[in-house]
Amino acid sequence: MSTYCFILGKHPELSIAELRCRYPNADVRRGGDSFALLDSEMDIDQTEFNHLGGCIKVARVRSESNIGDQIQILADVLSSHYQDSKLDYGLSVYSFSEKQLRPILMKLKKKLRADGIKSRFINKDFRNISAAQYKSIKGKGVEIVIAKTNKAFLIGEVVGVQDIDGYSKRDFDKPFRDMNMGMLPPKLAQILINLTGVDGKVWDPFCGSGTLVMEGLLMGRDMIGSDIDSGRVEGAKKNVEWLKNSFELRAVSYELFAHDATKPIDQNYDAIAFEGDLGLPHNVHIQLEKLDQIEAELDELYSRFFQKIKQMKFKGPIVAALPFFRLRNGQERTMESTVKKINELGFKQDSLTPGSSVPLKYSRENQAVGRAIYRFRLS
Ligand SMILES: C[S@@+](CC[C@H](N)C(=O)[O-])C[C@H]1O[C@@H](n2cnc3c(N)ncnc32)[C@H](O)[C@@H]1O
């Protein structure tokens, strides 16, 4: 059994919910404001970490210390990696000030020199290590994390870091992109899939350019994607073909076809996950007088979609990213009345955060339209 320290992304509650859903048998708990802890029998390495969208890095905890023992423990961990040639290492601190890095790194340097270990730290300006820096020492060096809980300092060795190059390649290099409809960031597509909490085949009924289908395939899942717009379905097919040539995929199957999500579908699947119609591109200013109309149309679309799912008697998890609107006065409007209708149809809303029924939100500060994430199940 190992304890892992996951450094959370920009939406920490969402990251924790993702961890809980992907590792339902592990004890996932908040360790500090920027990290979560998880005890697991399973080996979490870079390959496993690549299937998570919500965390920045993961470290296997090697030791717990109080402040006085830190340098000795850090030196012990680093010396276990030392093989006569120069050892490159980096150090990152979480839930306490990065200003502490300078004195720790200086003392550690002295200690390692005294122990006869030739080493070099790669921290730039005594700041935490970035994903790009980690990549530069991967295989020949090591990154250590110190994370402060309310009881102690945890010292861990980084075993996985967000694959920023892979995300950006999938986001920007795919052949079919359509900025008018808004596309899911690949990380969020991974989160939605993990939030289903099941391992099997996933259907995205509003697949657009196919982001969720692509990420599902990379995660080793069989996928179905459909969209009312046949042009987008053709685009999604091109994207998946490109993915197959550009990334290593396990032998998985997929189907992509044009389909109106408010009509029945004759397929088998274990979960539904989607980012549906958002009503507006992310970057436009919302005109209040038009918002009622947009919400009414979306309400109609989602009500009809859930009615059909009910008719099809699908009892599995449905993870839905529905739009929420940020008004110029800072107020946020979620699709509460639509969600109420979905509940009244008999779909129970799962609590993705224990004790809370509010949706988990994903948005960028400057965007007028964000995503509010729910998980429903027909009761
Ligand atoms: C925000 S986009 C989804 C984008 C997608 N997640 C991606 O990453 O490319 C919403 C999609 O819903 C589709 N859509 C709207 N109404 C639909 C309906 N009744 N049935 C199926 N798809 C629909 C649109 O054509 C559009 O592609």
mmCIF file of C-alpha atoms and ligand atoms in Angstrom:
data_model
loop_
_atom_site.group_PDB
_atom_site.id
_atom_site.type_symbol
_atom_site.label_atom_id
_atom_site.label_comp_id
_atom_site.label_asym_id
_atom_site.label_seq_id
_atom_site.Cartn_x
_atom_site.Cartn_y
_atom_site.Cartn_z
ATOM 1 C CA MET A 1 0.000 0.000 0.000
ATOM 2 C CA SER A 2 1.366 3.423 -0.946
ATOM 3 C CA THR A 3 0.152 6.917 -0.207
ATOM 4 C CA TYR A 4 0.048 9.240 -3.198
ATOM 5 C CA CYS A 5 -0.030 13.013 -3.102
ATOM 6 C CA PHE A 6 -1.965 14.507 -6.033
ATOM 7 C CA ILE A 7 -1.378 18.177 -6.801
ATOM 8 C CA LEU A 8 -4.768 19.558 -7.774
ATOM 9 C CA GLY A 9 -5.512 21.628 -10.877
ATOM 10 C CA LYS A 10 -7.346 24.950 -11.180
ATOM 11 C CA HIS A 11 -10.683 23.411 -10.158
ATOM 12 C CA PRO A 12 -9.697 21.513 -6.986
ATOM 13 C CA GLU A 13 -13.190 20.205 -6.099
ATOM 14 C CA LEU A 14 -13.551 18.792 -9.589
ATOM 15 C CA SER A 15 -10.093 17.197 -9.371
ATOM 16 C CA ILE A 16 -10.987 15.522 -6.074
ATOM 17 C CA ALA A 17 -14.341 14.305 -7.432
ATOM 18 C CA GLU A 18 -12.480 12.809 -10.400
ATOM 19 C CA LEU A 19 -10.058 10.974 -8.088
ATOM 20 C CA ARG A 20 -12.937 9.620 -5.971
ATOM 21 C CA CYS A 21 -14.759 8.350 -9.070
ATOM 22 C CA ARG A 22 -11.687 6.815 -10.729
ATOM 23 C CA TYR A 23 -10.514 5.151 -7.498
ATOM 24 C CA PRO A 24 -13.789 4.290 -5.727
ATOM 25 C CA ASN A 25 -12.089 1.904 -3.291
ATOM 26 C CA ALA A 26 -9.287 4.228 -2.258
ATOM 27 C CA ASP A 27 -9.471 6.641 0.627
ATOM 28 C CA VAL A 28 -9.228 10.012 -1.152
ATOM 29 C CA ARG A 29 -8.923 12.970 1.209
ATOM 30 C CA ARG A 30 -7.946 16.601 1.044
ATOM 31 C CA GLY A 31 -4.404 17.003 2.397
ATOM 32 C CA GLY A 32 -3.965 20.761 2.061
ATOM 33 C CA ASP A 33 -5.444 23.528 -0.066
ATOM 34 C CA SER A 34 -3.541 22.397 -3.164
ATOM 35 C CA PHE A 35 -3.291 18.631 -2.830
ATOM 36 C CA ALA A 36 -5.219 15.443 -2.095
ATOM 37 C CA LEU A 37 -3.960 12.209 -0.587
ATOM 38 C CA LEU A 38 -4.913 8.720 -1.639
ATOM 39 C CA ASP A 39 -3.891 5.308 -0.268
ATOM 40 C CA SER A 40 -3.734 2.679 -2.961
ATOM 41 C CA GLU A 41 -2.567 -0.881 -3.553
ATOM 42 C CA MET A 42 -2.390 0.017 -7.210
ATOM 43 C CA ASP A 43 0.837 1.324 -8.694
ATOM 44 C CA ILE A 44 0.209 4.862 -9.951
ATOM 45 C CA ASP A 45 2.751 5.737 -12.621
ATOM 46 C CA GLN A 46 2.957 8.110 -15.581
ATOM 47 C CA THR A 47 0.760 5.869 -17.763
ATOM 48 C CA GLU A 48 -1.994 5.751 -15.155
ATOM 49 C CA PHE A 49 -1.625 9.466 -14.418
ATOM 50 C CA ASN A 50 -2.097 10.256 -18.128
ATOM 51 C CA HIS A 51 -5.727 9.135 -17.720
ATOM 52 C CA LEU A 52 -6.534 11.867 -15.205
ATOM 53 C CA GLY A 53 -7.488 15.345 -16.392
ATOM 54 C CA GLY A 54 -7.757 17.258 -13.123
ATOM 55 C CA CYS A 55 -4.352 16.944 -11.444
ATOM 56 C CA ILE A 56 -1.023 18.584 -12.223
ATOM 57 C CA LYS A 57 1.326 15.978 -10.803
ATOM 58 C CA VAL A 58 1.428 12.998 -8.463
ATOM 59 C CA ALA A 59 4.114 11.998 -5.978
ATOM 60 C CA ARG A 60 4.530 8.721 -4.098
ATOM 61 C CA VAL A 61 4.932 9.659 -0.437
ATOM 62 C CA ARG A 62 8.233 8.382 0.921
ATOM 63 C CA SER A 63 8.201 9.881 4.384
ATOM 64 C CA GLU A 64 6.496 12.140 6.906
ATOM 65 C CA SER A 65 8.629 14.607 8.768
ATOM 66 C CA ASN A 66 8.573 17.570 11.048
ATOM 67 C CA ILE A 67 10.497 20.633 9.969
ATOM 68 C CA GLY A 68 13.755 19.675 11.726
ATOM 69 C CA ASP A 69 14.221 16.344 9.873
ATOM 70 C CA GLN A 70 13.492 17.553 6.385
ATOM 71 C CA ILE A 71 17.021 18.010 5.071
ATOM 72 C CA GLN A 72 18.158 14.566 6.233
ATOM 73 C CA ILE A 73 15.105 12.883 4.666
ATOM 74 C CA LEU A 74 15.480 14.797 1.402
ATOM 75 C CA ALA A 75 19.160 13.856 1.251
ATOM 76 C CA ASP A 76 18.291 10.179 1.902
ATOM 77 C CA VAL A 77 15.678 10.135 -0.862
ATOM 78 C CA LEU A 78 18.021 11.802 -3.329
ATOM 79 C CA SER A 79 20.996 9.604 -2.455
ATOM 80 C CA SER A 80 18.850 6.537 -3.237
ATOM 81 C CA HIS A 81 18.828 7.828 -6.832
ATOM 82 C CA TYR A 82 22.518 8.647 -6.996
ATOM 83 C CA GLN A 83 24.637 6.542 -9.338
ATOM 84 C CA ASP A 84 28.119 8.097 -9.275
ATOM 85 C CA SER A 85 27.437 10.609 -12.028
ATOM 86 C CA LYS A 86 25.866 14.016 -11.329
ATOM 87 C CA LEU A 87 22.268 13.865 -10.064
ATOM 88 C CA ASP A 88 19.816 16.503 -11.339
ATOM 89 C CA TYR A 89 16.904 17.139 -9.048
ATOM 90 C CA GLY A 90 14.083 19.568 -8.478
ATOM 91 C CA LEU A 91 12.054 20.422 -5.415
ATOM 92 C CA SER A 92 8.485 21.730 -5.228
ATOM 93 C CA VAL A 93 6.513 22.753 -2.168
ATOM 94 C CA TYR A 94 2.741 22.720 -1.715
ATOM 95 C CA SER A 95 0.456 24.288 0.859
ATOM 96 C CA PHE A 96 3.294 26.370 2.216
ATOM 97 C CA SER A 97 5.182 29.315 0.789
ATOM 98 C CA GLU A 98 7.513 28.888 -2.183
ATOM 99 C CA LYS A 99 9.738 31.388 -0.366
ATOM 100 C CA GLN A 100 10.849 28.457 1.796
ATOM 101 C CA LEU A 101 12.432 26.824 -1.241
ATOM 102 C CA ARG A 102 15.581 28.954 -1.175
ATOM 103 C CA PRO A 103 16.717 28.057 2.393
ATOM 104 C CA ILE A 104 15.750 24.390 1.936
ATOM 105 C CA LEU A 105 17.598 24.088 -1.370
ATOM 106 C CA MET A 106 20.693 25.824 -0.020
ATOM 107 C CA LYS A 107 20.869 23.605 3.080
ATOM 108 C CA LEU A 108 20.241 20.508 0.994
ATOM 109 C CA LYS A 109 23.009 21.457 -1.440
ATOM 110 C CA LYS A 110 25.441 21.752 1.484
ATOM 111 C CA LYS A 111 24.322 18.446 2.961
ATOM 112 C CA LEU A 112 24.614 16.570 -0.344
ATOM 113 C CA ARG A 113 28.071 18.005 -0.926
ATOM 114 C CA ALA A 114 29.119 16.921 2.576
ATOM 115 C CA ASP A 115 27.791 13.418 1.810
ATOM 116 C CA GLY A 116 29.901 13.275 -1.367
ATOM 117 C CA ILE A 117 26.940 13.370 -3.759
ATOM 118 C CA LYS A 118 27.501 15.352 -6.933
ATOM 119 C CA SER A 119 24.207 17.062 -7.652
ATOM 120 C CA ARG A 120 22.498 20.075 -9.198
ATOM 121 C CA PHE A 121 19.073 21.450 -8.487
ATOM 122 C CA ILE A 122 17.111 22.694 -11.500
ATOM 123 C CA ASN A 123 14.695 25.057 -9.704
ATOM 124 C CA LYS A 124 14.659 28.326 -11.605
ATOM 125 C CA ASP A 125 14.648 31.427 -9.381
ATOM 126 C CA PHE A 126 13.834 29.164 -6.416
ATOM 127 C CA ARG A 127 10.372 28.450 -7.812
ATOM 128 C CA ASN A 128 8.466 25.154 -8.033
ATOM 129 C CA ILE A 129 9.257 22.794 -10.887
ATOM 130 C CA SER A 130 7.111 23.095 -14.038
ATOM 131 C CA ALA A 131 5.946 20.168 -16.162
ATOM 132 C CA ALA A 132 8.471 21.189 -18.850
ATOM 133 C CA GLN A 133 11.344 21.194 -16.329
ATOM 134 C CA TYR A 134 10.268 17.790 -15.035
ATOM 135 C CA LYS A 135 10.385 16.477 -18.581
ATOM 136 C CA SER A 136 13.956 17.721 -18.929
ATOM 137 C CA ILE A 137 15.191 15.540 -16.017
ATOM 138 C CA LYS A 138 12.847 12.563 -16.454
ATOM 139 C CA GLY A 139 14.770 9.289 -16.561
ATOM 140 C CA LYS A 140 18.020 10.852 -15.321
ATOM 141 C CA GLY A 141 16.941 12.867 -12.306
ATOM 142 C CA VAL A 142 14.172 13.198 -9.767
ATOM 143 C CA GLU A 143 11.617 15.732 -8.552
ATOM 144 C CA ILE A 144 10.758 15.768 -4.880
ATOM 145 C CA VAL A 145 7.614 17.293 -3.432
ATOM 146 C CA ILE A 146 7.142 18.607 0.102
ATOM 147 C CA ALA A 147 3.458 18.979 0.982
ATOM 148 C CA LYS A 148 2.301 20.416 4.284
ATOM 149 C CA THR A 149 -0.680 18.859 6.023
ATOM 150 C CA ASN A 150 -2.045 20.198 9.312
ATOM 151 C CA LYS A 151 0.095 17.596 11.126
ATOM 152 C CA ALA A 152 3.344 17.174 9.238
ATOM 153 C CA PHE A 153 5.368 17.650 6.075
ATOM 154 C CA LEU A 154 5.023 14.852 3.532
ATOM 155 C CA ILE A 155 7.989 14.144 1.322
ATOM 156 C CA GLY A 156 7.296 12.353 -1.931
ATOM 157 C CA GLU A 157 8.889 11.474 -5.211
ATOM 158 C CA VAL A 158 7.110 12.607 -8.368
ATOM 159 C CA VAL A 159 5.921 9.632 -10.451
ATOM 160 C CA GLY A 160 3.657 11.399 -12.942
ATOM 161 C CA VAL A 161 3.238 14.875 -14.412
ATOM 162 C CA GLN A 162 0.575 16.286 -16.687
ATOM 163 C CA ASP A 163 1.483 15.633 -20.320
ATOM 164 C CA ILE A 164 1.154 19.252 -21.437
ATOM 165 C CA ASP A 165 2.578 18.553 -24.914
ATOM 166 C CA GLY A 166 0.131 15.709 -25.547
ATOM 167 C CA TYR A 167 -2.842 17.867 -24.480
ATOM 168 C CA SER A 168 -1.790 20.754 -26.628
ATOM 169 C CA LYS A 169 -1.158 18.509 -29.640
ATOM 170 C CA ARG A 170 -4.636 16.947 -29.292
ATOM 171 C CA ASP A 171 -6.254 20.314 -28.732
ATOM 172 C CA PHE A 172 -4.600 22.321 -31.501
ATOM 173 C CA ASP A 173 -3.170 19.947 -34.099
ATOM 174 C CA LYS A 174 -6.251 17.824 -34.810
ATOM 175 C CA PRO A 175 -7.478 18.365 -38.380
ATOM 176 C CA PHE A 176 -11.057 19.409 -37.552
ATOM 177 C CA ARG A 177 -11.666 22.296 -35.155
ATOM 178 C CA ASP A 178 -14.756 24.488 -34.931
ATOM 179 C CA MET A 179 -14.381 27.486 -32.660
ATOM 180 C CA ASN A 180 -18.021 28.522 -33.175
ATOM 181 C CA MET A 181 -19.412 25.656 -31.144
ATOM 182 C CA GLY A 182 -16.806 25.660 -28.337
ATOM 183 C CA MET A 183 -14.756 22.507 -27.936
ATOM 184 C CA LEU A 184 -14.052 20.604 -24.774
ATOM 185 C CA PRO A 185 -10.507 20.901 -23.449
ATOM 186 C CA PRO A 186 -9.109 17.323 -23.572
ATOM 187 C CA LYS A 187 -8.477 17.447 -19.805
ATOM 188 C CA LEU A 188 -12.145 18.133 -19.125
ATOM 189 C CA ALA A 189 -13.164 15.309 -21.462
ATOM 190 C CA GLN A 190 -11.024 12.939 -19.349
ATOM 191 C CA ILE A 191 -12.611 14.272 -16.163
ATOM 192 C CA LEU A 192 -16.144 13.728 -17.531
ATOM 193 C CA ILE A 193 -15.296 10.139 -18.476
ATOM 194 C CA ASN A 194 -13.755 9.420 -15.072
ATOM 195 C CA LEU A 195 -16.765 10.970 -13.311
ATOM 196 C CA THR A 196 -18.977 8.257 -14.810
ATOM 197 C CA GLY A 197 -17.360 5.953 -12.247
ATOM 198 C CA VAL A 198 -17.742 2.945 -14.569
ATOM 199 C CA ASP A 199 -15.213 1.219 -16.782
ATOM 200 C CA GLY A 200 -17.233 0.331 -19.875
ATOM 201 C CA LYS A 201 -18.399 1.856 -23.138
ATOM 202 C CA VAL A 202 -19.331 5.572 -23.141
ATOM 203 C CA TRP A 203 -21.761 7.378 -25.468
ATOM 204 C CA ASP A 204 -21.338 11.101 -26.183
ATOM 205 C CA PRO A 205 -24.659 12.159 -27.795
ATOM 206 C CA PHE A 206 -23.410 15.720 -28.558
ATOM 207 C CA CYS A 207 -19.935 14.775 -29.788
ATOM 208 C CA GLY A 208 -19.141 17.790 -32.003
ATOM 209 C CA SER A 209 -15.492 17.468 -33.062
ATOM 210 C CA GLY A 210 -15.169 14.211 -31.089
ATOM 211 C CA THR A 211 -12.959 15.365 -28.173
ATOM 212 C CA LEU A 212 -14.619 13.078 -25.651
ATOM 213 C CA VAL A 213 -14.515 10.108 -28.031
ATOM 214 C CA MET A 214 -10.803 10.717 -28.645
ATOM 215 C CA GLU A 215 -9.953 10.941 -24.959
ATOM 216 C CA GLY A 216 -12.050 7.856 -24.182
ATOM 217 C CA LEU A 217 -10.181 5.858 -26.832
ATOM 218 C CA LEU A 218 -6.847 6.964 -25.357
ATOM 219 C CA MET A 219 -8.119 5.829 -21.952
ATOM 220 C CA GLY A 220 -8.709 2.373 -23.408
ATOM 221 C CA ARG A 221 -12.481 2.570 -23.690
ATOM 222 C CA ASP A 222 -14.872 1.606 -26.449
ATOM 223 C CA MET A 223 -16.716 4.758 -27.490
ATOM 224 C CA ILE A 224 -19.815 5.928 -29.329
ATOM 225 C CA GLY A 225 -20.174 9.500 -30.542
ATOM 226 C CA SER A 226 -23.115 11.089 -32.295
ATOM 227 C CA ASP A 227 -24.195 14.599 -33.229
ATOM 228 C CA ILE A 228 -27.124 16.114 -35.099
ATOM 229 C CA ASP A 229 -24.698 17.924 -37.429
ATOM 230 C CA SER A 230 -23.361 15.462 -40.000
ATOM 231 C CA GLY A 231 -20.534 17.862 -40.977
ATOM 232 C CA ARG A 232 -19.225 17.741 -37.416
ATOM 233 C CA VAL A 233 -19.533 13.946 -37.356
ATOM 234 C CA GLU A 234 -17.358 13.791 -40.495
ATOM 235 C CA GLY A 235 -14.909 16.144 -38.749
ATOM 236 C CA ALA A 236 -14.887 13.937 -35.647
ATOM 237 C CA LYS A 237 -14.104 10.895 -37.845
ATOM 238 C CA LYS A 238 -11.117 12.732 -39.336
ATOM 239 C CA ASN A 239 -9.952 13.642 -35.835
ATOM 240 C CA VAL A 240 -10.118 10.033 -34.629
ATOM 241 C CA GLU A 241 -8.225 8.821 -37.712
ATOM 242 C CA TRP A 242 -5.571 11.464 -36.986
ATOM 243 C CA LEU A 243 -5.445 10.339 -33.337
ATOM 244 C CA LYS A 244 -4.886 6.719 -34.390
ATOM 245 C CA ASN A 245 -1.882 7.805 -36.471
ATOM 246 C CA SER A 246 -0.475 10.217 -33.900
ATOM 247 C CA PHE A 247 -0.894 8.429 -30.540
ATOM 248 C CA GLU A 248 -0.652 4.871 -29.312
ATOM 249 C CA LEU A 249 -4.137 3.432 -28.943
ATOM 250 C CA ARG A 250 -5.067 0.126 -27.359
ATOM 251 C CA ALA A 251 -7.324 -2.115 -29.460
ATOM 252 C CA VAL A 252 -10.591 -0.317 -28.848
ATOM 253 C CA SER A 253 -13.641 0.201 -31.006
ATOM 254 C CA TYR A 254 -15.614 3.304 -31.816
ATOM 255 C CA GLU A 255 -18.647 4.371 -33.795
ATOM 256 C CA LEU A 256 -19.434 7.899 -34.959
ATOM 257 C CA PHE A 257 -22.707 8.729 -36.688
ATOM 258 C CA ALA A 258 -25.224 11.528 -37.226
ATOM 259 C CA HIS A 259 -28.098 11.347 -34.767
ATOM 260 C CA ASP A 260 -30.541 13.679 -33.046
ATOM 261 C CA ALA A 261 -30.049 13.157 -29.298
ATOM 262 C CA THR A 262 -33.760 13.697 -28.688
ATOM 263 C CA LYS A 263 -34.505 10.499 -30.696
ATOM 264 C CA PRO A 264 -33.978 6.916 -29.488
ATOM 265 C CA ILE A 265 -30.750 5.087 -30.261
ATOM 266 C CA ASP A 266 -30.320 1.358 -30.751
ATOM 267 C CA GLN A 267 -26.901 0.752 -29.167
ATOM 268 C CA ASN A 268 -25.469 -0.679 -25.981
ATOM 269 C CA TYR A 269 -23.341 1.451 -23.705
ATOM 270 C CA ASP A 270 -22.533 1.604 -19.993
ATOM 271 C CA ALA A 271 -22.428 5.355 -19.418
ATOM 272 C CA ILE A 272 -23.300 8.623 -21.102
ATOM 273 C CA ALA A 273 -20.979 11.621 -20.874
ATOM 274 C CA PHE A 274 -21.282 14.863 -22.777
ATOM 275 C CA GLU A 275 -20.786 18.555 -23.087
ATOM 276 C CA GLY A 276 -24.056 19.554 -24.685
ATOM 277 C CA ASP A 277 -25.055 22.572 -26.659
ATOM 278 C CA LEU A 278 -23.812 25.628 -24.723
ATOM 279 C CA GLY A 279 -26.088 28.105 -26.466
ATOM 280 C CA LEU A 280 -23.284 30.629 -27.076
ATOM 281 C CA PRO A 281 -19.576 30.598 -27.824
ATOM 282 C CA HIS A 282 -17.478 31.118 -24.675
ATOM 283 C CA ASN A 283 -16.027 34.451 -25.564
ATOM 284 C CA VAL A 284 -19.088 36.549 -26.467
ATOM 285 C CA HIS A 285 -20.671 39.057 -24.138
ATOM 286 C CA ILE A 286 -24.080 37.933 -23.018
ATOM 287 C CA GLN A 287 -26.966 40.151 -23.976
ATOM 288 C CA LEU A 288 -29.389 39.734 -21.144
ATOM 289 C CA GLU A 289 -32.456 40.214 -23.326
ATOM 290 C CA LYS A 290 -31.351 37.255 -25.491
ATOM 291 C CA LEU A 291 -30.439 34.972 -22.592
ATOM 292 C CA ASP A 292 -34.035 34.001 -21.722
ATOM 293 C CA GLN A 293 -34.555 32.856 -25.293
ATOM 294 C CA ILE A 294 -31.285 30.870 -25.327
ATOM 295 C CA GLU A 295 -32.118 29.232 -22.001
ATOM 296 C CA ALA A 296 -35.611 28.338 -23.232
ATOM 297 C CA GLU A 297 -34.165 26.594 -26.315
ATOM 298 C CA LEU A 298 -31.604 24.715 -24.273
ATOM 299 C CA ASP A 299 -34.262 23.762 -21.749
ATOM 300 C CA GLU A 300 -36.343 22.279 -24.562
ATOM 301 C CA LEU A 301 -33.332 20.355 -25.944
ATOM 302 C CA TYR A 302 -32.211 18.867 -22.619
ATOM 303 C CA SER A 303 -35.736 18.086 -21.411
ATOM 304 C CA ARG A 304 -36.437 16.155 -24.611
ATOM 305 C CA PHE A 305 -33.100 14.378 -24.423
ATOM 306 C CA PHE A 306 -33.661 13.184 -20.842
ATOM 307 C CA GLN A 307 -37.251 12.160 -21.654
ATOM 308 C CA LYS A 308 -35.861 9.926 -24.386
ATOM 309 C CA ILE A 309 -33.224 8.430 -22.068
ATOM 310 C CA LYS A 310 -36.023 7.661 -19.629
ATOM 311 C CA GLN A 311 -38.053 6.029 -22.379
ATOM 312 C CA MET A 312 -34.998 3.935 -23.311
ATOM 313 C CA LYS A 313 -34.810 2.907 -19.609
ATOM 314 C CA PHE A 314 -31.079 3.601 -19.421
ATOM 315 C CA LYS A 315 -30.087 3.170 -15.789
ATOM 316 C CA GLY A 316 -26.362 3.921 -15.957
ATOM 317 C CA PRO A 317 -24.568 7.145 -15.014
ATOM 318 C CA ILE A 318 -25.084 10.263 -17.143
ATOM 319 C CA VAL A 319 -22.376 12.875 -16.704
ATOM 320 C CA ALA A 320 -23.534 16.151 -18.192
ATOM 321 C CA ALA A 321 -21.617 19.401 -18.667
ATOM 322 C CA LEU A 322 -24.415 21.958 -19.031
ATOM 323 C CA PRO A 323 -23.750 25.629 -19.644
ATOM 324 C CA PHE A 324 -23.838 28.306 -17.000
ATOM 325 C CA PHE A 325 -23.769 31.977 -17.889
ATOM 326 C CA ARG A 326 -21.643 34.666 -16.320
ATOM 327 C CA LEU A 327 -23.318 38.042 -16.546
ATOM 328 C CA ARG A 328 -21.447 41.353 -16.756
ATOM 329 C CA ASN A 329 -22.327 42.132 -13.134
ATOM 330 C CA GLY A 330 -20.485 38.951 -12.077
ATOM 331 C CA GLN A 331 -23.682 36.986 -11.362
ATOM 332 C CA GLU A 332 -23.776 33.377 -12.552
ATOM 333 C CA ARG A 333 -26.895 31.694 -13.933
ATOM 334 C CA THR A 334 -27.008 27.884 -13.977
ATOM 335 C CA MET A 335 -29.788 25.944 -15.708
ATOM 336 C CA GLU A 336 -31.560 25.288 -12.410
ATOM 337 C CA SER A 337 -35.092 24.966 -13.742
ATOM 338 C CA THR A 338 -33.953 22.488 -16.409
ATOM 339 C CA VAL A 339 -32.138 20.441 -13.759
ATOM 340 C CA LYS A 340 -35.317 20.483 -11.675
ATOM 341 C CA LYS A 341 -37.252 19.112 -14.653
ATOM 342 C CA ILE A 342 -34.616 16.395 -15.144
ATOM 343 C CA ASN A 343 -34.995 15.482 -11.462
ATOM 344 C CA GLU A 344 -38.796 15.421 -11.796
ATOM 345 C CA LEU A 345 -38.477 13.000 -14.702
ATOM 346 C CA GLY A 346 -36.936 10.577 -12.183
ATOM 347 C CA PHE A 347 -33.215 11.240 -12.626
ATOM 348 C CA LYS A 348 -31.489 11.472 -9.276
ATOM 349 C CA GLN A 349 -28.566 13.883 -9.075
ATOM 350 C CA ASP A 350 -25.511 12.221 -7.522
ATOM 351 C CA SER A 351 -23.475 14.227 -5.121
ATOM 352 C CA LEU A 352 -20.004 14.480 -6.673
ATOM 353 C CA THR A 353 -18.763 16.205 -3.520
ATOM 354 C CA PRO A 354 -19.909 14.481 -0.321
ATOM 355 C CA GLY A 355 -22.646 16.472 1.390
ATOM 356 C CA SER A 356 -23.114 18.960 -1.452
ATOM 357 C CA SER A 357 -25.636 19.034 -4.283
ATOM 358 C CA VAL A 358 -24.243 22.019 -6.146
ATOM 359 C CA PRO A 359 -22.764 21.227 -9.564
ATOM 360 C CA LEU A 360 -19.016 21.389 -10.019
ATOM 361 C CA LYS A 361 -18.090 24.276 -12.249
ATOM 362 C CA TYR A 362 -15.360 24.485 -14.871
ATOM 363 C CA SER A 363 -14.626 27.823 -16.486
ATOM 364 C CA ARG A 364 -11.946 30.292 -17.349
ATOM 365 C CA GLU A 365 -12.143 33.700 -15.710
ATOM 366 C CA ASN A 366 -12.642 35.679 -18.899
ATOM 367 C CA GLN A 367 -15.341 33.421 -20.362
ATOM 368 C CA ALA A 368 -19.013 34.310 -20.364
ATOM 369 C CA VAL A 369 -20.132 30.677 -20.691
ATOM 370 C CA GLY A 370 -18.809 27.981 -18.369
ATOM 371 C CA ARG A 371 -19.707 24.349 -17.757
ATOM 372 C CA ALA A 372 -21.625 23.129 -14.733
ATOM 373 C CA ILE A 373 -21.080 19.417 -14.239
ATOM 374 C CA TYR A 374 -23.735 17.042 -12.955
ATOM 375 C CA ARG A 375 -24.104 13.281 -12.674
ATOM 376 C CA PHE A 376 -27.612 11.873 -12.992
ATOM 377 C CA ARG A 377 -29.009 8.368 -12.808
ATOM 378 C CA LEU A 378 -32.536 7.133 -13.448
ATOM 379 C CA SER A 379 -33.945 5.912 -10.152
HETATM 380 C C1 LIG B 1 -20.656 22.532 -27.563
HETATM 381 S S1 LIG B 1 -20.822 21.436 -28.871
HETATM 382 C C2 LIG B 1 -19.991 19.996 -28.325
HETATM 383 C C3 LIG B 1 -18.548 20.093 -28.623
HETATM 384 C C4 LIG B 1 -17.793 18.835 -28.350
HETATM 385 N N1 LIG B 1 -17.816 18.464 -26.956
HETATM 386 C C5 LIG B 1 -16.360 18.986 -28.838
HETATM 387 O O1 LIG B 1 -15.413 18.937 -28.014
HETATM 388 O O2 LIG B 1 -16.153 19.195 -30.024
HETATM 389 C C6 LIG B 1 -22.481 20.930 -28.826
HETATM 390 C C7 LIG B 1 -22.879 20.008 -29.930
HETATM 391 O O3 LIG B 1 -24.230 19.630 -29.732
HETATM 392 C C8 LIG B 1 -24.764 19.355 -31.023
HETATM 393 N N2 LIG B 1 -26.253 19.303 -30.930
HETATM 394 C C9 LIG B 1 -27.125 20.306 -30.738
HETATM 395 N N3 LIG B 1 -28.389 19.816 -30.713
HETATM 396 C C10 LIG B 1 -28.301 18.473 -30.872
HETATM 397 C C11 LIG B 1 -29.238 17.416 -30.917
HETATM 398 N N4 LIG B 1 -30.555 17.619 -30.818
HETATM 399 N N5 LIG B 1 -28.767 16.159 -31.056
HETATM 400 C C12 LIG B 1 -27.433 15.922 -31.166
HETATM 401 N N6 LIG B 1 -26.498 16.880 -31.164
HETATM 402 C C13 LIG B 1 -26.936 18.152 -31.003
HETATM 403 C C14 LIG B 1 -24.212 20.471 -31.894
HETATM 404 O O4 LIG B 1 -24.254 20.138 -33.254
HETATM 405 C C15 LIG B 1 -22.809 20.601 -31.339
HETATM 406 O O5 LIG B 1 -21.900 19.875 -32.104
#
